[in-house]
Amino acid sequence: MPSNAPTRLRFAPAPTGFLHLGSARTALFNWLYARHTGGELVLRIEDTNAELTRPELIDNIFRSLEWLGIDWDGEPVRQSQRGHLYDDAVERWLDEGRAYVDDGAVRFRVPDDGVTAWDDLVRGRIEFEHRHIEDFVVRRSDGSATFFVANAVDDLDLGITHVVRGEDLVNVTPKVIMLRQALGAADLPVFAHLPLIVNAQRKKLSKRRDDVALESYRERGVLAEAMVNYLALLGWGPPDDVEVRPLAEIVALFELSDVNPSAAMFDPTKLEAINGEYIRAMAPEAFAAAIEPWVRQASWGEELSVTELAVVAPLIQERTRVLEQTPAQLEFFFVEQPVIDADAWANVMGGEHAIPLLTGARAAFESCDWRVEQLHRTLAAIGDDRGLKLGKAQAPVRVAVTGRTVGPPLFESLVVLGRERVLTRLDAALARCG
RNA sequence: GCCCCCAUCGUCUAGUGGCCUAGGACACCACCCUCUCAAGGUGGCGGCACGGGUUCGAAUCCCGUUGGGGGUGCCA
């Protein structure tokens, strides 16, 4: 096909439940190529199986694609509404003797000799000898057409130029090609079979074993931009080694012929790393707004004001990889008394310095200026007196006030908490020390 | 069993015969910075599965071996 011919791609999910990570990647690559070439992407719901036509499942696909920012051109095509086209095709093959009735079903006649082959854009030439392909069912005994028929008819009827789908569909391709030819088509679409996404065991991601629902990553607080960016890296890599970058740049760089054919492992750790990068790049206000839904779910989060959230959010932004971490990070600000981590307590309160440090801080904090620099200097001086660096000296205070040894910057946190609550917590810790 | 595919650091990738004593990212380790943790900086560890060809020259081409995966429904 001439390089300037308009491209038309399709994403054709079966509504079998939530959108699967693998499907999302397929959708993305179709979308990337359509946008890269200035072509069109049609969304085709493959619901030929009557049991799979539940509307809520289709809505879920729409929602997930919209979340990712993958849009499509024109109205979605529902295969369940195009049965007559498939029926006509089967009738025609029956009339022409290309198909025959077998035990109530209709099978397509596959020649004994010859091969069906195509030049796959990502895997090169693939050939299937006809003698290895059985006469396959095109119409079930209940009268409905099978997937092969719907696929061949729709790709032709919709004017699809590029068929981009998962590698697990390679073996159905010769059947679809034969059907397309039997429909009278002179040409073939360009096929590109994408590498599988696999788990750590190198097996195809499955609903049973793996966390494959796109939704579940969203619920954990993975940003759509980060998810799209990461998914684009599974089977494709930018030539300039810049992995984390705006979608527009990925669209500009993306080529199907650059997709590599070997399976790619889905690595949640790298996803989170990229997500963290996107989180850090957010404007502070945007971050505060983004974490609100998660924070609200905490028992203490319901009556939280956006003002309070805006004050505290910047303290944890660069420490956040997924948004669901944020309630735990912020809790000590908003509960009456922090939950004291037993290990943290044991680690810092056992030594000879803990009580004097707490006592000293308690006394000094009663009257010092309640500002970051002043608090910093005050605690540093108390540590100095005992020959301790600030790193050591701050630990008991941190555990007393936040309950843990790690967390947002201490002095900023003290300022936010206010003198009164800090003194109360120091007293509580002292009491606990006995 | 049969059919099809795949093979560069642990992982994702760059690489399309000489620029490669193989580059980047995640992870890991060390150091620096530092009020903890992060973030950031610097450095390190670590790979062309193996064997034959082709070629002046191979991670790149061909063949084989081994290993892995996908498909084998009147599911899609």
Coordinates of C-alpha atoms (C1' of nucleotides) in Angstrom, one line a residue:
Chain A
M1 CA 0.0 0.0 0.0
P2 CA 1.2 3.5 -0.8
S3 CA 2.7 5.2 2.3
N4 CA 0.4 8.2 1.9
A5 CA -2.8 6.1 2.0
P6 CA -4.9 6.9 5.0
T7 CA -4.7 4.3 7.7
R8 CA -7.6 2.9 9.6
L9 CA -7.1 0.7 12.6
R10 CA -9.4 -1.0 15.0
F11 CA -9.3 -2.1 18.6
A12 CA -11.6 -5.0 19.0
P13 CA -12.0 -6.2 22.6
A14 CA -14.4 -8.9 23.6
P15 CA -16.4 -7.6 26.6
T16 CA -15.4 -10.4 28.9
G17 CA -15.0 -8.3 32.0
F18 CA -12.7 -5.4 33.0
L19 CA -10.1 -4.2 30.5
H20 CA -7.1 -6.4 30.7
L21 CA -3.6 -5.0 30.8
G22 CA -2.8 -6.8 27.6
S23 CA -5.8 -5.4 25.9
A24 CA -5.0 -2.0 27.1
R25 CA -1.5 -2.3 25.6
T26 CA -3.1 -3.4 22.3
A27 CA -5.5 -0.5 22.4
L28 CA -2.6 1.8 23.0
F29 CA -0.5 0.6 20.2
N30 CA -3.4 0.8 17.8
W31 CA -4.1 4.3 19.0
L32 CA -0.4 5.4 18.8
Y33 CA -0.1 4.2 15.3
A34 CA -3.4 5.7 14.2
R35 CA -2.4 9.0 15.6
H36 CA 1.1 8.8 14.4
T37 CA -0.1 8.3 10.9
G38 CA -2.9 10.8 11.1
G39 CA -5.3 7.9 10.5
E40 CA -8.4 6.6 12.2
L41 CA -9.1 4.2 15.0
V42 CA -12.4 2.4 15.2
L43 CA -13.6 0.7 18.4
R44 CA -15.3 -2.6 17.7
I45 CA -16.9 -4.6 20.4
E46 CA -16.7 -8.3 19.7
D47 CA -19.8 -9.4 21.3
T48 CA -20.9 -12.1 18.9
N49 CA -21.3 -14.4 21.8
A50 CA -24.7 -13.5 23.3
E51 CA -23.6 -14.1 26.9
L52 CA -20.9 -11.4 26.5
T53 CA -23.2 -8.5 25.7
R54 CA -23.8 -7.3 29.2
P55 CA -23.9 -3.5 28.9
E56 CA -21.9 -2.9 32.1
L57 CA -19.0 -4.8 30.7
I58 CA -19.0 -2.6 27.6
D59 CA -19.2 0.5 29.7
N60 CA -16.2 -0.7 31.7
I61 CA -14.2 -0.8 28.4
F62 CA -15.3 2.7 27.5
R63 CA -14.4 4.0 31.0
S64 CA -11.0 2.4 31.0
L65 CA -10.1 3.7 27.5
E66 CA -11.2 7.2 28.4
W67 CA -9.2 7.1 31.6
L68 CA -6.1 6.2 29.6
G69 CA -6.9 9.0 27.1
I70 CA -7.4 6.7 24.2
D71 CA -10.1 8.0 22.0
W72 CA -11.6 6.6 18.9
D73 CA -13.3 7.8 15.7
G74 CA -17.0 7.5 15.0
E75 CA -19.4 5.4 16.8
P76 CA -18.3 2.1 18.3
V77 CA -19.3 -0.9 16.2
R78 CA -21.1 -3.7 17.9
Q79 CA -20.8 -7.1 16.2
S80 CA -23.9 -8.3 17.9
Q81 CA -25.8 -5.9 15.6
R82 CA -24.2 -7.0 12.4
G83 CA -25.2 -10.6 12.4
H84 CA -26.9 -10.3 9.0
L85 CA -23.7 -9.4 7.3
Y86 CA -22.1 -12.5 8.7
D87 CA -25.1 -14.6 7.8
D88 CA -24.9 -13.4 4.2
A89 CA -21.3 -14.3 4.0
V90 CA -21.9 -17.8 5.2
E91 CA -24.9 -18.3 2.9
R92 CA -22.7 -17.2 0.0
W93 CA -20.0 -19.6 0.8
L94 CA -22.6 -22.4 1.1
D95 CA -23.9 -21.5 -2.3
E96 CA -20.5 -21.4 -3.8
G97 CA -19.5 -24.7 -2.3
R98 CA -16.8 -23.2 -0.2
A99 CA -18.5 -24.3 3.0
Y100 CA -20.6 -27.3 3.9
V101 CA -22.9 -28.4 6.7
D102 CA -21.5 -30.7 9.2
D103 CA -23.4 -32.0 12.2
G104 CA -25.6 -28.9 12.3
A105 CA -22.7 -26.5 12.0
V106 CA -21.2 -25.0 8.9
R107 CA -17.6 -25.5 8.1
F108 CA -15.3 -23.6 5.7
R109 CA -13.5 -25.8 3.3
V110 CA -9.7 -25.5 3.6
P111 CA -7.8 -26.7 0.6
D112 CA -5.5 -29.7 1.1
D113 CA -2.5 -28.1 -0.6
G114 CA -0.9 -24.7 -0.6
V115 CA -0.1 -22.2 2.1
T116 CA -1.5 -19.0 3.5
A117 CA 1.1 -16.5 4.4
W118 CA 1.6 -12.8 5.2
D119 CA 4.3 -10.4 6.0
D120 CA 3.9 -9.4 9.6
L121 CA 5.0 -6.0 10.4
V122 CA 6.6 -7.1 13.7
R123 CA 7.5 -10.7 13.1
G124 CA 8.3 -10.9 9.4
R125 CA 6.9 -13.6 7.1
I126 CA 4.7 -16.2 8.6
E127 CA 3.4 -19.2 6.7
F128 CA 0.9 -21.8 7.4
E129 CA 0.5 -24.9 5.3
H130 CA -3.1 -25.7 4.5
R131 CA -2.7 -29.3 5.4
H132 CA -2.3 -28.3 9.0
I133 CA -5.5 -26.3 9.1
E134 CA -8.8 -28.2 9.6
D135 CA -12.1 -27.2 8.0
F136 CA -13.2 -24.7 10.6
V137 CA -16.6 -23.8 11.9
V138 CA -18.0 -20.6 10.5
R139 CA -21.6 -21.0 11.7
R140 CA -22.5 -22.7 14.9
S141 CA -25.4 -25.2 15.1
D142 CA -27.4 -22.5 16.9
G143 CA -27.1 -20.4 13.7
S144 CA -24.7 -17.8 14.9
A145 CA -21.5 -16.9 13.0
T146 CA -18.2 -17.5 14.6
F147 CA -15.4 -15.0 15.5
F148 CA -13.5 -15.8 12.3
V149 CA -16.4 -14.7 10.1
A150 CA -17.1 -11.5 12.0
N151 CA -13.5 -10.7 12.0
A152 CA -13.0 -11.1 8.2
V153 CA -16.3 -9.4 7.3
D154 CA -15.8 -6.5 9.5
D155 CA -12.1 -5.8 8.7
L156 CA -13.1 -5.8 5.1
D157 CA -16.3 -3.9 5.5
L158 CA -14.8 -1.3 7.8
G159 CA -11.9 -0.7 5.5
I160 CA -9.3 -1.6 8.1
T161 CA -5.8 -1.2 6.7
H162 CA -3.8 -2.4 9.8
V163 CA -4.7 -5.2 12.1
V164 CA -2.7 -4.8 15.3
R165 CA -3.4 -7.4 17.9
G166 CA -1.8 -9.8 20.3
E167 CA 0.5 -12.7 19.3
D168 CA -2.0 -15.1 20.7
L169 CA -4.1 -14.5 17.5
V170 CA -1.4 -15.4 15.1
N171 CA -2.8 -18.8 14.5
V172 CA -6.3 -17.5 13.6
T173 CA -4.8 -15.2 11.0
P174 CA -4.6 -17.7 8.1
K175 CA -8.2 -18.6 8.7
V176 CA -9.3 -15.0 8.6
I177 CA -7.2 -14.4 5.5
M178 CA -8.9 -17.3 3.7
L179 CA -12.3 -16.0 4.6
R180 CA -11.4 -12.5 3.4
Q181 CA -10.2 -13.9 0.1
A182 CA -13.4 -15.9 -0.1
L183 CA -15.3 -12.7 0.4
G184 CA -13.6 -11.5 -2.8
A185 CA -11.1 -9.1 -1.3
A186 CA -8.0 -8.7 -3.5
D187 CA -5.8 -7.2 -0.8
L188 CA -4.7 -7.9 2.7
P189 CA -4.5 -5.5 5.6
V190 CA -1.1 -5.1 7.2
F191 CA -0.8 -7.4 10.1
A192 CA 1.2 -6.6 13.2
H193 CA 1.1 -9.2 16.0
L194 CA 2.3 -7.7 19.2
P195 CA 4.4 -9.6 21.7
L196 CA 2.6 -11.1 24.7
I197 CA 2.8 -9.4 28.1
V198 CA 4.0 -12.1 30.5
N199 CA 4.3 -12.4 34.3
A200 CA 7.5 -13.2 36.2
Q201 CA 7.1 -16.8 35.4
R202 CA 7.1 -15.9 31.7
K203 CA 3.5 -17.0 31.2
K204 CA 0.9 -15.0 29.5
L205 CA -0.8 -12.7 32.0
S206 CA -3.9 -14.4 33.2
K207 CA -6.9 -13.3 35.2
R208 CA -6.4 -16.2 37.5
R209 CA -2.8 -15.8 38.6
D210 CA -2.1 -12.2 37.9
D211 CA -3.4 -8.7 38.7
V212 CA -4.4 -7.8 35.2
A213 CA -7.3 -5.4 35.6
L214 CA -6.4 -2.0 34.5
E215 CA -8.9 -0.7 37.0
S216 CA -7.0 -2.2 39.9
Y217 CA -3.9 -0.1 39.1
R218 CA -6.1 3.0 38.9
E219 CA -7.5 2.2 42.3
R220 CA -4.1 1.9 43.7
G221 CA -3.2 5.4 42.5
V222 CA -1.3 4.9 39.3
L223 CA -1.8 7.9 37.2
A224 CA -3.2 7.4 33.7
E225 CA -0.2 9.2 32.1
A226 CA 2.2 7.0 33.9
M227 CA 0.3 3.9 33.0
V228 CA 0.2 4.8 29.3
N229 CA 3.9 5.7 29.4
Y230 CA 4.8 2.4 30.9
L231 CA 2.6 0.4 28.6
A232 CA 4.2 2.1 25.6
L233 CA 7.5 0.7 26.8
L234 CA 6.4 -2.9 26.7
G235 CA 7.5 -4.1 23.3
W236 CA 8.7 -0.8 22.1
G237 CA 11.5 1.6 23.0
P238 CA 12.3 5.1 21.9
P239 CA 15.4 5.3 19.7
D240 CA 16.9 8.1 21.9
D241 CA 16.6 6.2 25.2
V242 CA 14.3 8.7 26.8
E243 CA 11.7 6.5 28.4
V244 CA 9.6 8.9 30.5
R245 CA 8.2 11.6 28.2
P246 CA 5.0 13.3 27.1
L247 CA 2.5 11.2 25.1
A248 CA 2.8 13.6 22.2
E249 CA 6.4 12.7 21.8
I250 CA 5.7 9.0 21.9
V251 CA 3.0 9.4 19.2
A252 CA 5.6 11.2 17.1
L253 CA 8.3 8.5 17.6
F254 CA 6.1 5.4 17.5
E255 CA 6.5 3.0 14.6
L256 CA 4.9 -0.5 14.4
S257 CA 7.9 -1.8 12.6
D258 CA 10.0 -0.9 15.6
V259 CA 8.0 -3.1 17.9
N260 CA 10.1 -6.0 19.0
P261 CA 8.7 -9.5 18.7
S262 CA 9.7 -11.1 22.0
A263 CA 7.4 -11.3 25.0
A264 CA 7.7 -8.6 27.6
M265 CA 7.4 -9.0 31.4
F266 CA 5.0 -6.7 33.2
D267 CA 7.1 -5.2 36.0
P268 CA 5.0 -3.4 38.6
T269 CA 8.1 -2.0 40.3
K270 CA 9.1 -0.1 37.2
L271 CA 5.5 1.1 36.7
E272 CA 5.7 2.5 40.2
A273 CA 9.0 4.2 39.6
I274 CA 7.6 5.9 36.5
N275 CA 4.5 6.8 38.4
G276 CA 6.6 8.4 41.1
E277 CA 8.3 10.4 38.5
Y278 CA 5.0 11.7 37.2
I279 CA 3.8 12.4 40.7
R280 CA 6.9 14.5 41.5
A281 CA 6.3 16.4 38.3
M282 CA 2.8 17.5 39.3
A283 CA 2.0 20.9 40.5
P284 CA 1.6 20.8 44.3
E285 CA -2.1 21.8 44.0
A286 CA -2.7 19.1 41.4
F287 CA -1.1 16.6 43.7
A288 CA -3.2 17.7 46.7
A289 CA -6.3 17.4 44.5
A290 CA -5.2 14.0 43.2
I291 CA -4.8 12.4 46.6
E292 CA -8.0 13.7 48.0
P293 CA -10.1 10.7 47.1
W294 CA -7.7 8.3 48.8
V295 CA -7.3 10.5 51.9
R296 CA -11.1 10.9 52.2
Q297 CA -11.4 7.2 52.6
A298 CA -9.4 7.2 55.8
S299 CA -11.5 7.3 59.0
W300 CA -10.0 10.7 59.8
G301 CA -10.3 12.0 56.3
E302 CA -13.9 12.7 56.0
E303 CA -14.1 16.1 57.6
L304 CA -10.6 17.1 56.4
S305 CA -10.6 20.5 54.7
V306 CA -8.9 21.1 51.4
T307 CA -6.9 23.8 53.0
E308 CA -5.4 21.4 55.5
L309 CA -4.7 18.9 52.8
A310 CA -3.0 21.6 50.7
V311 CA -0.7 22.4 53.6
V312 CA 0.4 18.9 54.2
A313 CA 0.4 17.3 50.7
P314 CA 3.6 19.0 49.6
L315 CA 5.4 17.3 52.5
I316 CA 4.8 13.9 51.0
Q317 CA 4.7 14.5 47.3
E318 CA 8.2 13.4 46.5
R319 CA 7.9 10.4 48.8
T320 CA 4.9 9.0 47.0
R321 CA 5.0 6.3 44.3
V322 CA 1.3 5.4 44.3
L323 CA -1.5 7.5 45.6
E324 CA -2.8 4.8 47.9
Q325 CA 0.2 5.3 50.1
T326 CA -0.9 8.8 51.1
P327 CA -3.4 8.1 53.9
A328 CA -0.7 6.2 55.8
Q329 CA 1.8 8.9 55.3
L330 CA -0.5 11.7 56.5
E331 CA -2.3 9.9 59.3
F332 CA -0.3 11.3 62.2
F333 CA -1.3 14.8 61.2
F334 CA -4.9 14.2 61.7
V335 CA -5.5 11.7 64.5
E336 CA -5.6 12.5 68.1
Q337 CA -2.5 10.4 69.0
P338 CA -0.2 8.8 66.4
V339 CA -0.2 5.1 66.1
I340 CA 3.2 4.1 67.6
D341 CA 5.1 1.5 65.6
A342 CA 6.5 -1.0 68.1
D343 CA 9.8 -1.6 66.2
A344 CA 10.3 2.1 65.8
W345 CA 9.7 2.7 69.5
A346 CA 12.0 -0.1 70.5
N347 CA 14.8 1.1 68.2
V348 CA 15.0 4.7 69.4
M349 CA 13.6 4.8 72.9
G350 CA 15.8 2.2 74.4
G351 CA 19.0 4.2 74.7
E352 CA 20.3 6.4 77.4
H353 CA 19.6 9.6 75.4
A354 CA 15.9 9.2 74.6
I355 CA 14.4 10.5 77.8
P356 CA 16.8 13.5 78.2
L357 CA 16.2 14.4 74.6
L358 CA 12.5 14.2 75.0
T359 CA 12.6 16.2 78.2
G360 CA 14.8 18.8 76.7
A361 CA 12.7 19.2 73.6
R362 CA 9.5 19.3 75.7
A363 CA 11.0 22.2 77.8
A364 CA 12.5 24.1 74.9
F365 CA 9.5 23.7 72.6
E366 CA 7.3 25.3 75.2
S367 CA 8.6 28.7 74.5
C368 CA 10.7 28.8 71.4
D369 CA 9.5 30.5 68.2
W370 CA 7.3 28.0 66.3
R371 CA 9.1 28.2 63.0
V372 CA 11.0 25.6 61.0
E373 CA 14.4 27.2 61.4
Q374 CA 14.0 27.9 65.1
L375 CA 12.8 24.4 65.9
H376 CA 15.6 23.0 63.8
R377 CA 18.2 25.0 65.8
T378 CA 16.6 24.2 69.1
L379 CA 16.7 20.5 68.7
A380 CA 20.2 20.6 67.2
A381 CA 21.4 22.4 70.3
I382 CA 19.9 19.9 72.6
G383 CA 21.6 17.1 70.7
D384 CA 24.9 19.0 70.7
D385 CA 24.8 19.1 74.5
R386 CA 24.8 15.4 74.5
G387 CA 27.3 15.0 71.7
L388 CA 24.7 13.8 69.2
K389 CA 24.2 14.8 65.6
L390 CA 20.8 16.0 64.6
G391 CA 20.2 12.7 62.8
K392 CA 20.3 10.9 66.1
A393 CA 18.8 13.6 68.2
Q394 CA 15.6 14.0 66.1
A395 CA 14.7 10.3 66.2
P396 CA 13.0 10.1 69.6
V397 CA 11.1 13.3 68.9
R398 CA 10.0 11.9 65.5
V399 CA 8.8 8.7 67.0
A400 CA 7.0 10.5 69.8
V401 CA 5.2 12.8 67.4
T402 CA 4.7 10.7 64.3
G403 CA 4.9 7.2 65.6
R404 CA 7.5 6.1 63.1
T405 CA 11.2 6.6 62.3
V406 CA 10.5 7.7 58.8
G407 CA 8.3 10.3 57.4
P408 CA 8.1 13.8 56.1
P409 CA 10.5 16.5 57.3
L410 CA 10.2 16.7 61.1
F411 CA 10.3 20.4 61.6
E412 CA 7.8 21.2 58.9
S413 CA 5.6 18.6 60.4
L414 CA 5.9 20.1 63.9
V415 CA 4.9 23.5 62.5
V416 CA 1.9 22.1 60.9
L417 CA 0.8 20.2 64.0
G418 CA 1.2 23.2 66.2
R419 CA 2.8 23.7 69.6
E420 CA 0.0 22.3 71.7
R421 CA -0.4 19.0 70.0
V422 CA 3.4 18.5 69.8
L423 CA 3.8 19.1 73.5
T424 CA 0.9 16.7 74.2
R425 CA 2.6 14.0 72.2
L426 CA 5.9 14.5 73.9
D427 CA 4.2 14.2 77.2
A428 CA 2.5 11.0 76.1
A429 CA 5.8 9.6 75.0
L430 CA 7.5 10.5 78.2
A431 CA 4.7 8.9 80.2
R432 CA 5.1 5.8 78.1
C433 CA 8.8 5.7 78.8
G434 CA 7.9 5.4 82.4
Chain B
rG1 C1' 1.4 -35.0 19.9
rC2 C1' 0.8 -31.3 15.9
rC3 C1' 1.2 -26.0 14.3
rC4 C1' 3.3 -21.2 15.1
rC5 C1' 6.5 -17.8 17.4
rC6 C1' 10.6 -16.0 20.5
rA7 C1' 16.0 -15.7 22.3
rU8 C1' 20.9 -8.5 24.2
rC9 C1' 22.4 -7.2 31.8
rG10 C1' 17.6 -10.1 37.1
rU11 C1' 13.6 -7.0 34.2
rC12 C1' 12.1 -3.4 30.1
rU13 C1' 14.9 -1.9 26.1
rA14 C1' 18.8 0.7 22.3
rG15 C1' 21.4 -1.7 18.6
rU16 C1' 19.4 -3.5 11.8
rG17 C1' 27.6 -5.9 9.4
rG18 C1' 32.5 -2.0 11.1
rC19 C1' 30.7 4.1 15.4
rC20 C1' 30.0 -2.0 20.5
rU21 C1' 36.3 -3.2 25.1
rA22 C1' 27.3 -3.4 23.7
rG23 C1' 24.2 2.3 25.4
rG24 C1' 19.9 3.8 28.6
rA25 C1' 16.0 2.7 32.3
rC26 C1' 14.0 -0.1 36.7
rA27 C1' 15.9 -3.1 40.6
rC28 C1' 20.4 -3.9 43.6
rC29 C1' 25.2 -2.2 46.1
rA30 C1' 28.5 1.8 47.6
rC31 C1' 29.6 6.9 48.3
rC32 C1' 28.0 12.1 48.4
rC33 C1' 24.1 15.4 50.0
rU34 C1' 21.1 15.3 54.3
rC35 C1' 16.8 16.2 60.6
rU36 C1' 14.5 10.4 59.1
rC37 C1' 12.7 8.5 54.6
rA38 C1' 12.6 10.1 50.0
rA39 C1' 14.4 13.0 46.0
rG40 C1' 19.0 14.4 43.7
rG41 C1' 24.3 13.4 42.4
rU42 C1' 28.6 10.1 41.5
rG43 C1' 30.3 5.3 40.9
rG44 C1' 29.6 -0.1 40.8
rC45 C1' 27.6 -5.0 39.8
rG46 C1' 25.5 -7.3 35.6
rG47 C1' 24.1 -9.3 29.2
rC48 C1' 24.6 -10.5 23.1
rA49 C1' 21.8 -18.9 25.3
rC50 C1' 25.2 -22.6 22.8
rG51 C1' 27.5 -24.7 18.3
rG52 C1' 28.6 -24.3 13.3
rG53 C1' 28.8 -21.4 9.0
rU54 C1' 28.8 -16.6 5.5
rU55 C1' 32.2 -12.3 5.7
rC56 C1' 38.3 -8.8 5.7
rG57 C1' 34.8 -8.0 9.9
rA58 C1' 28.9 -10.4 13.3
rA59 C1' 24.9 -8.9 19.0
rU60 C1' 23.5 -7.9 14.0
rC61 C1' 22.9 -12.6 8.0
rC62 C1' 22.2 -18.4 7.4
rC63 C1' 21.8 -23.4 9.6
rG64 C1' 21.4 -26.4 13.8
rU65 C1' 21.0 -27.3 19.1
rU66 C1' 19.1 -25.9 23.7
rG67 C1' 15.7 -23.2 26.3
rG68 C1' 11.1 -20.4 26.7
rG69 C1' 6.3 -19.1 25.1
rG70 C1' 1.6 -19.1 22.3
rG71 C1' -2.2 -22.0 19.8
rU72 C1' -4.5 -26.4 19.1
rG73 C1' -13.4 -25.3 21.0
rC74 C1' -19.7 -25.2 17.4
rC75 C1' -14.6 -19.0 23.2
rA76 C1' -12.8 -14.6 21.3

